[in-house]
Amino acid sequence: MLKVRVVKKRDGFTLDATFEAPTPGVVALFGRSGCGKTTTINIMSGLLEADEARVEVDGHVLADTAAGISVPPEQRRIGYVFQDGRLFPHMSVLGNLRYGLKRTRAPKQTIGLEQIVALLGLENLLRRQPFQLSGGERQRVSLGRALLSQPGMLLLDEPLAALDTARREEVLPYLERLRDNLSIPMVYVSHQFDEVLQLATHVVLMDAGRVVAQGSLSEISLVPQLRAIVGPDSVGAVVDGVVTGVDASCGMAELRVGTGSLNVSVSGVIAGEHVRVQLLARDIILAVEAPRGLSVRNELRGVVAAVVKDEDEAMLVTVDVGGAQVLSRVTRNAVGSLGLQAGVAVWVLVKAVSTRGHAFRVSGR
C-alpha cells in the first residue's frame, strides 16, 4: 500500500494532499497544470522539503515530519523519470543503463540489464550516443536507467509531455509492459487523460493543491470533478470487460460488460484477457423500446440510475448495465419525451467504431 500525506505552502499556493493506493500498480496523479502534482512527487522523492509529510511504501516509512523521520533522497530507493531524458551526453546508451546499476542501494539485484533491454526494446540502441536518439528513445533509456537502480518505487513526472503524438504513441506500449511485468509501484504525473486511461490502475484527481477524488479509473470517470477538468467532449464512463471472443480479421473483440456484451475495436487481445474501454457520453444513444433495423450492433440492457444537468442545457444520464455504469449526454427535450428518470429501463446503443482508440488491454486481476 502507498500512503501519502503532504503539505507545502509557498508563493501564495498551498498543497494539502492525502491519498492511499494499492501496490503494485500505476497511481496516476491527474489534474490541470499547476495543481500540485509535481510538487507532490518531489516531496515524496525527498527532493523538496515539506511543511508536513508522511510517505509510506509497503510498510516502509520514507518521511514522517511528526516523528522526525526523513530518509535522505539517495537512500529512499526511488527512481525518478523527468519530462526530459537527462541522459549523460558523454555516455552511450549502454553506459547510461550501467550507471543505473552502479547507483543501486538495493540489497540484491532483481531487475537485470538484459530484462530491461528486452522490455524497452533497446537492443539496437545500446551503442548510440544520446544525441543520436529520438525523443521517445531517450525517454525509454531514461526509464531503463531508473529501473536498473532497483527502485522500490518509480516516479514519472509527465515523461511524455515533451514528445509529439507519434513519439508518445511509441513510448506508451513500453510503459504498459513495465506495469504488467514488474511489481514496482509507479506514480505517474499527467494532465493528459488518454495517458491515464491507458496506464492507470488507480487515479488521484487533484485540483488547486487538493485531492478532490480518488479511486479506480471506472469510479473516477463518473465524478463531476473530472468533467470540469477534461471538458464536455471527453466526458465518458470507463468500463472493464473480459474478452469472450476475438475477430482478428477486422480487429474486433467481444467483451463481457456487466450483464451484457460489447463489441469493441481493439487488437492484440485473446479470450480471457481484460480490456478497458472509455465510452464517451456524446457517442451513447438511449432507447426506451427494443431497437430494430439499426446498423448499431451493441445493445446493452440497463436501468437509469440518475439524470443531472450538464453544460449548455444538455442532460447527463447515468445508466446501470448490470454492475457497470455508463453515461449518455442527451437533450432536455429527449429526457422529457422519453420519460427518462431513475428506475426507467432503457437500451444503451454503442457504435463499435466509436471505441476505436478508446479500448486498451490491461493486466489481469
Short mmCIF file of C-alpha atoms in Angstrom, two decimals:
data_model
loop_
_atom_site.label_atom_id
_atom_site.label_comp_id
_atom_site.label_asym_id
_atom_site.label_seq_id
_atom_site.Cartn_x
_atom_site.Cartn_y
_atom_site.Cartn_z
CA MET A 1 0.00 0.00 0.00
CA LEU A 2 1.18 3.52 -0.82
CA LYS A 3 0.18 6.12 1.78
CA VAL A 4 0.92 9.79 1.19
CA ARG A 5 0.19 12.97 3.14
CA VAL A 6 1.97 16.16 2.03
CA VAL A 7 1.58 19.85 2.94
CA LYS A 8 3.61 22.66 1.37
CA LYS A 9 2.93 26.40 1.33
CA ARG A 10 4.85 28.75 -0.95
CA ASP A 11 4.28 31.79 -3.17
CA GLY A 12 0.58 32.04 -2.41
CA PHE A 13 -0.07 28.37 -3.23
CA THR A 14 -0.94 25.69 -0.67
CA LEU A 15 -0.56 21.99 -1.38
CA ASP A 16 -2.51 19.83 1.07
CA ALA A 17 -2.90 16.35 -0.39
CA THR A 18 -3.65 12.97 1.13
CA PHE A 19 -4.17 9.71 -0.72
CA GLU A 20 -3.75 5.93 -0.48
CA ALA A 21 -3.42 3.41 -3.28
CA PRO A 22 -2.87 -0.34 -3.58
CA THR A 23 0.53 -1.57 -4.76
CA PRO A 24 1.93 -2.58 -7.15
CA GLY A 25 0.30 -0.68 -9.99
CA VAL A 26 0.29 2.74 -11.63
CA VAL A 27 -1.09 5.56 -9.49
CA ALA A 28 -1.94 8.47 -11.77
CA LEU A 29 -1.84 11.97 -10.32
CA PHE A 30 -4.15 13.78 -12.72
CA GLY A 31 -5.22 17.40 -12.90
CA ARG A 32 -4.68 20.74 -14.56
CA SER A 33 -1.19 22.21 -14.83
CA GLY A 34 -0.22 23.93 -11.59
CA CYS A 35 -2.47 21.86 -9.31
CA GLY A 36 0.44 20.45 -7.27
CA LYS A 37 1.19 17.10 -8.94
CA THR A 38 4.92 17.60 -9.46
CA THR A 39 5.33 19.23 -6.05
CA THR A 40 3.75 16.13 -4.52
CA ILE A 41 6.19 13.68 -6.09
CA ASN A 42 9.15 15.97 -5.39
CA ILE A 43 8.24 15.77 -1.70
CA MET A 44 7.80 12.00 -1.99
CA SER A 45 11.28 11.67 -3.51
CA GLY A 46 12.88 13.88 -0.87
CA LEU A 47 13.95 16.48 -3.44
CA LEU A 48 11.69 19.09 -1.83
CA GLU A 49 11.25 19.69 1.88
CA ALA A 50 7.64 19.70 3.06
CA ASP A 51 5.95 21.64 5.83
CA GLU A 52 4.26 18.38 6.77
CA ALA A 53 4.71 14.96 5.25
CA ARG A 54 4.22 11.26 5.73
CA VAL A 55 5.20 8.91 2.93
CA GLU A 56 4.92 5.16 3.37
CA VAL A 57 5.53 2.50 0.72
CA ASP A 58 4.59 -1.09 1.52
CA GLY A 59 5.18 -0.54 5.24
CA HIS A 60 8.44 1.38 4.81
CA VAL A 61 8.24 4.95 6.13
CA LEU A 62 10.30 7.32 3.99
CA ALA A 63 9.16 10.54 5.66
CA ASP A 64 7.20 11.45 8.77
CA THR A 65 7.66 15.03 9.94
CA ALA A 66 5.65 14.39 13.11
CA ALA A 67 8.05 11.60 14.12
CA GLY A 68 11.17 13.37 12.89
CA ILE A 69 11.80 10.81 10.12
CA SER A 70 13.28 11.89 6.79
CA VAL A 71 15.21 9.28 4.84
CA PRO A 72 17.81 11.02 2.61
CA PRO A 73 16.75 11.09 -1.08
CA GLU A 74 19.62 8.84 -2.17
CA GLN A 75 18.56 6.20 0.37
CA ARG A 76 14.86 6.11 -0.49
CA ARG A 77 15.32 3.69 -3.41
CA ILE A 78 13.18 5.83 -5.69
CA GLY A 79 13.63 6.01 -9.44
CA TYR A 80 12.68 9.36 -10.97
CA VAL A 81 11.97 9.97 -14.66
CA PHE A 82 11.72 13.64 -15.65
CA GLN A 83 9.98 15.30 -18.61
CA ASP A 84 13.32 15.49 -20.42
CA GLY A 85 15.61 12.48 -20.62
CA ARG A 86 18.55 13.95 -18.67
CA LEU A 87 20.91 11.30 -20.03
CA PHE A 88 24.64 11.70 -19.62
CA PRO A 89 25.76 13.05 -23.02
CA HIS A 90 29.28 11.59 -22.73
CA MET A 91 27.98 8.04 -22.20
CA SER A 92 26.47 5.65 -24.70
CA VAL A 93 23.03 4.16 -24.11
CA LEU A 94 24.69 1.12 -22.56
CA GLY A 95 26.81 3.36 -20.35
CA ASN A 96 23.75 5.25 -19.13
CA LEU A 97 22.00 1.98 -18.32
CA ARG A 98 25.02 0.60 -16.46
CA TYR A 99 25.17 3.80 -14.43
CA GLY A 100 21.75 2.89 -13.05
CA LEU A 101 23.10 -0.48 -11.92
CA LYS A 102 26.07 1.16 -10.22
CA ARG A 103 23.82 3.53 -8.26
CA THR A 104 21.62 0.84 -6.72
CA ARG A 105 21.23 0.62 -2.96
CA ALA A 106 19.06 -2.47 -3.08
CA PRO A 107 20.32 -5.48 -1.10
CA LYS A 108 20.05 -7.63 -4.23
CA GLN A 109 19.51 -7.16 -7.94
CA THR A 110 16.02 -8.19 -9.02
CA ILE A 111 15.89 -6.32 -12.35
CA GLY A 112 18.58 -7.28 -14.83
CA LEU A 113 20.12 -5.37 -17.72
CA GLU A 114 19.02 -7.92 -20.33
CA GLN A 115 15.47 -7.87 -18.95
CA ILE A 116 15.19 -4.09 -19.22
CA VAL A 117 16.79 -4.02 -22.67
CA ALA A 118 14.16 -6.51 -23.85
CA LEU A 119 11.19 -4.88 -22.11
CA LEU A 120 12.02 -1.43 -23.50
CA GLY A 121 13.19 -2.56 -26.93
CA LEU A 122 16.68 -1.10 -26.60
CA GLU A 123 18.64 -3.85 -28.33
CA ASN A 124 19.54 -1.77 -31.38
CA LEU A 125 20.31 1.40 -29.43
CA LEU A 126 22.98 0.27 -26.97
CA ARG A 127 25.98 1.67 -28.88
CA ARG A 128 24.37 5.00 -29.73
CA GLN A 129 25.07 8.31 -28.03
CA PRO A 130 22.15 10.35 -26.60
CA PHE A 131 22.34 12.93 -29.43
CA GLN A 132 21.65 10.10 -31.89
CA LEU A 133 18.31 9.20 -30.23
CA SER A 134 14.79 10.41 -30.89
CA GLY A 135 12.81 11.93 -28.02
CA GLY A 136 10.92 8.69 -27.48
CA GLU A 137 14.11 6.65 -27.48
CA ARG A 138 15.71 8.97 -24.92
CA GLN A 139 12.75 8.53 -22.58
CA ARG A 140 12.90 4.74 -22.92
CA VAL A 141 16.59 4.82 -21.97
CA SER A 142 15.77 7.10 -19.02
CA LEU A 143 13.16 4.61 -17.88
CA GLY A 144 15.66 1.78 -18.17
CA ARG A 145 18.34 3.63 -16.19
CA ALA A 146 15.85 4.44 -13.41
CA LEU A 147 14.66 0.84 -13.22
CA LEU A 148 18.17 -0.61 -13.14
CA SER A 149 18.82 1.28 -9.91
CA GLN A 150 16.48 -1.36 -8.41
CA PRO A 151 13.91 1.15 -7.08
CA GLY A 152 11.23 0.35 -4.54
CA MET A 153 9.06 2.93 -6.30
CA LEU A 154 9.16 4.73 -9.65
CA LEU A 155 8.07 8.37 -10.03
CA LEU A 156 7.32 9.67 -13.53
CA ASP A 157 6.83 13.41 -13.97
CA GLU A 158 4.92 13.82 -17.24
CA PRO A 159 7.52 11.72 -19.07
CA LEU A 160 5.73 12.13 -22.43
CA ALA A 161 4.99 15.87 -22.22
CA ALA A 162 7.90 16.89 -24.44
CA LEU A 163 7.07 14.36 -27.16
CA ASP A 164 4.88 14.77 -30.23
CA THR A 165 1.90 12.48 -30.73
CA ALA A 166 3.80 9.89 -32.75
CA ARG A 167 6.58 9.59 -30.16
CA ARG A 168 4.03 9.40 -27.32
CA GLU A 169 2.31 6.51 -29.09
CA GLU A 170 5.73 4.87 -29.42
CA VAL A 171 6.52 5.01 -25.69
CA LEU A 172 3.10 4.20 -24.16
CA PRO A 173 3.19 0.46 -25.02
CA TYR A 174 6.53 0.16 -23.21
CA LEU A 175 5.05 1.77 -20.11
CA GLU A 176 2.24 -0.78 -20.30
CA ARG A 177 4.84 -3.57 -20.41
CA LEU A 178 6.52 -2.22 -17.28
CA ARG A 179 3.19 -2.04 -15.48
CA ASP A 180 2.30 -5.62 -16.40
CA ASN A 181 5.71 -7.25 -15.92
CA LEU A 182 7.34 -5.51 -12.96
CA SER A 183 5.96 -5.48 -9.41
CA ILE A 184 7.06 -1.89 -8.74
CA PRO A 185 4.70 0.83 -7.51
CA MET A 186 4.64 3.67 -10.02
CA VAL A 187 3.33 7.21 -9.56
CA TYR A 188 2.58 8.79 -12.93
CA VAL A 189 2.00 12.54 -13.20
CA SER A 190 -0.04 13.71 -16.18
CA HIS A 191 -2.60 16.22 -17.39
CA GLN A 192 -3.37 14.10 -20.47
CA PHE A 193 -6.35 11.86 -19.75
CA ASP A 194 -5.61 9.49 -22.64
CA GLU A 195 -2.35 8.52 -20.93
CA VAL A 196 -4.18 7.92 -17.66
CA LEU A 197 -6.81 5.87 -19.47
CA GLN A 198 -4.17 3.60 -20.96
CA LEU A 199 -1.90 3.16 -17.94
CA ALA A 200 -3.52 3.83 -14.57
CA THR A 201 -4.68 1.25 -12.06
CA HIS A 202 -5.63 3.94 -9.51
CA VAL A 203 -6.36 7.64 -10.06
CA VAL A 204 -5.80 10.58 -7.72
CA LEU A 205 -7.65 13.61 -9.06
CA MET A 206 -6.11 16.91 -7.98
CA ASP A 207 -7.31 20.49 -8.23
CA ALA A 208 -5.79 23.65 -6.72
CA GLY A 209 -3.49 21.74 -4.38
CA ARG A 210 -6.15 19.36 -3.05
CA VAL A 211 -7.18 15.78 -3.75
CA VAL A 212 -10.79 16.07 -4.90
CA ALA A 213 -11.38 12.39 -5.71
CA GLN A 214 -9.51 9.10 -5.82
CA GLY A 215 -10.27 5.54 -6.76
CA SER A 216 -10.33 3.18 -9.71
CA LEU A 217 -10.50 4.65 -13.19
CA SER A 218 -14.08 3.40 -13.55
CA GLU A 219 -15.06 5.25 -10.38
CA ILE A 220 -13.23 8.47 -11.23
CA SER A 221 -14.68 8.57 -14.75
CA LEU A 222 -18.12 9.19 -13.23
CA VAL A 223 -17.32 12.01 -10.78
CA PRO A 224 -18.34 15.61 -11.61
CA GLN A 225 -14.88 16.95 -10.67
CA LEU A 226 -13.33 15.10 -13.62
CA ARG A 227 -15.86 16.54 -16.04
CA ALA A 228 -14.84 20.06 -15.02
CA ILE A 229 -11.20 19.28 -15.88
CA VAL A 230 -11.42 17.27 -19.12
CA GLY A 231 -14.28 19.23 -20.71
CA PRO A 232 -17.60 18.02 -22.15
CA ASP A 233 -16.23 16.30 -25.24
CA SER A 234 -14.05 13.95 -23.17
CA VAL A 235 -16.69 13.00 -20.60
CA GLY A 236 -17.45 9.30 -20.59
CA ALA A 237 -17.60 6.24 -18.41
CA VAL A 238 -14.70 3.81 -18.28
CA VAL A 239 -15.76 0.17 -18.08
CA ASP A 240 -13.72 -3.00 -17.73
CA GLY A 241 -14.67 -6.16 -19.57
CA VAL A 242 -13.39 -9.68 -20.14
CA VAL A 243 -12.70 -10.83 -23.70
CA THR A 244 -15.07 -13.63 -24.69
CA GLY A 245 -14.36 -13.67 -28.42
CA VAL A 246 -11.99 -12.22 -30.99
CA ASP A 247 -12.37 -11.44 -34.70
CA ALA A 248 -8.78 -10.73 -35.71
CA SER A 249 -9.74 -10.18 -39.37
CA CYS A 250 -11.38 -6.85 -38.52
CA GLY A 251 -9.63 -6.02 -35.24
CA MET A 252 -12.70 -6.55 -33.08
CA ALA A 253 -13.26 -8.27 -29.75
CA GLU A 254 -16.37 -9.16 -27.80
CA LEU A 255 -16.32 -8.25 -24.11
CA ARG A 256 -18.49 -9.28 -21.21
CA VAL A 257 -19.51 -5.98 -19.58
CA GLY A 258 -21.95 -6.05 -16.68
CA THR A 259 -24.71 -8.46 -17.68
CA GLY A 260 -24.29 -7.84 -21.41
CA SER A 261 -21.70 -7.99 -24.17
CA LEU A 262 -19.92 -5.27 -26.10
CA ASN A 263 -18.07 -5.42 -29.41
CA VAL A 264 -15.12 -3.05 -29.42
CA SER A 265 -12.29 -2.08 -31.75
CA VAL A 266 -9.11 -3.46 -30.18
CA SER A 267 -6.28 -5.65 -31.45
CA GLY A 268 -3.73 -7.97 -29.89
CA VAL A 269 -6.02 -9.49 -27.27
CA ILE A 270 -7.06 -13.06 -26.55
CA ALA A 271 -10.01 -14.67 -24.79
CA GLY A 272 -9.90 -14.26 -21.02
CA GLU A 273 -7.91 -11.03 -21.03
CA HIS A 274 -9.22 -7.80 -19.51
CA VAL A 275 -9.91 -4.78 -21.68
CA ARG A 276 -10.66 -1.23 -20.53
CA VAL A 277 -12.99 0.87 -22.67
CA GLN A 278 -13.92 4.53 -22.47
CA LEU A 279 -17.46 5.09 -23.74
CA LEU A 280 -17.81 8.79 -24.47
CA ALA A 281 -21.15 10.22 -23.35
CA ARG A 282 -21.59 12.01 -26.68
CA ASP A 283 -21.47 8.63 -28.53
CA ILE A 284 -24.08 6.78 -26.43
CA ILE A 285 -27.68 6.55 -27.67
CA LEU A 286 -30.56 5.59 -25.38
CA ALA A 287 -33.84 3.91 -26.33
CA VAL A 288 -36.87 3.05 -24.23
CA GLU A 289 -38.11 0.46 -26.73
CA ALA A 290 -36.28 -2.51 -28.25
CA PRO A 291 -34.28 -1.18 -31.24
CA ARG A 292 -34.90 -2.65 -34.68
CA GLY A 293 -33.25 -2.29 -38.08
CA LEU A 294 -30.20 -0.36 -36.91
CA SER A 295 -26.57 -0.59 -38.02
CA VAL A 296 -25.59 -0.30 -34.36
CA ARG A 297 -24.84 -3.80 -33.13
CA ASN A 298 -24.06 -3.08 -29.47
CA GLU A 299 -27.18 -3.12 -27.32
CA LEU A 300 -26.87 -3.22 -23.53
CA ARG A 301 -29.95 -3.52 -21.33
CA GLY A 302 -29.87 -1.17 -18.37
CA VAL A 303 -31.74 0.94 -15.86
CA VAL A 304 -31.43 4.71 -15.47
CA ALA A 305 -29.62 5.47 -12.20
CA ALA A 306 -29.56 9.29 -12.36
CA VAL A 307 -30.28 12.28 -14.59
CA VAL A 308 -28.38 15.52 -13.97
CA LYS A 309 -27.94 18.82 -15.76
CA ASP A 310 -24.86 19.07 -17.94
CA GLU A 311 -23.35 22.00 -19.87
CA ASP A 312 -25.25 24.02 -22.49
CA GLU A 313 -28.69 22.83 -21.40
CA ALA A 314 -27.83 19.20 -22.11
CA MET A 315 -28.55 16.42 -19.63
CA LEU A 316 -26.24 13.64 -18.47
CA VAL A 317 -27.90 10.28 -17.91
CA THR A 318 -26.21 7.54 -15.83
CA VAL A 319 -27.30 4.02 -16.71
CA ASP A 320 -26.53 0.85 -14.76
CA VAL A 321 -25.94 -2.05 -17.16
CA GLY A 322 -25.67 -4.83 -14.62
CA GLY A 323 -22.94 -3.64 -12.27
CA ALA A 324 -21.14 -1.32 -14.68
CA GLN A 325 -22.31 2.23 -15.30
CA VAL A 326 -22.26 4.28 -18.50
CA LEU A 327 -23.01 7.94 -19.26
CA SER A 328 -25.07 9.38 -22.08
CA ARG A 329 -25.44 13.05 -22.99
CA VAL A 330 -28.91 13.86 -24.33
CA THR A 331 -31.02 16.96 -24.80
CA ARG A 332 -33.51 18.19 -22.24
CA ASN A 333 -36.26 17.52 -24.79
CA ALA A 334 -35.16 13.89 -25.12
CA VAL A 335 -35.32 13.42 -21.35
CA GLY A 336 -38.88 14.75 -21.32
CA SER A 337 -40.19 12.92 -24.40
CA LEU A 338 -38.67 9.57 -23.38
CA GLY A 339 -39.58 9.96 -19.72
CA LEU A 340 -36.02 9.34 -18.61
CA GLN A 341 -35.73 9.22 -14.83
CA ALA A 342 -34.24 6.95 -12.19
CA GLY A 343 -35.64 3.42 -12.45
CA VAL A 344 -36.63 3.54 -16.14
CA ALA A 345 -35.47 0.57 -18.21
CA VAL A 346 -33.51 1.51 -21.35
CA TRP A 347 -31.39 0.08 -24.14
CA VAL A 348 -27.88 1.52 -24.41
CA LEU A 349 -26.66 1.66 -28.02
CA VAL A 350 -22.93 1.87 -28.73
CA LYS A 351 -21.37 2.00 -32.20
CA ALA A 352 -18.34 -0.30 -32.24
CA VAL A 353 -16.37 2.18 -34.37
CA SER A 354 -16.72 4.81 -31.62
CA THR A 355 -14.46 2.67 -29.39
CA ARG A 356 -11.51 2.89 -31.79
CA GLY A 357 -8.59 4.40 -29.87
CA HIS A 358 -10.53 4.13 -26.59
CA ALA A 359 -10.05 0.43 -25.79
CA PHE A 360 -6.90 -0.98 -24.16
CA ARG A 361 -5.73 -4.31 -22.85
CA VAL A 362 -4.98 -4.21 -19.12
CA SER A 363 -3.25 -6.66 -16.83
CA GLY A 364 -5.41 -9.43 -15.41
CA ARG A 365 -6.94 -9.06 -11.97
#
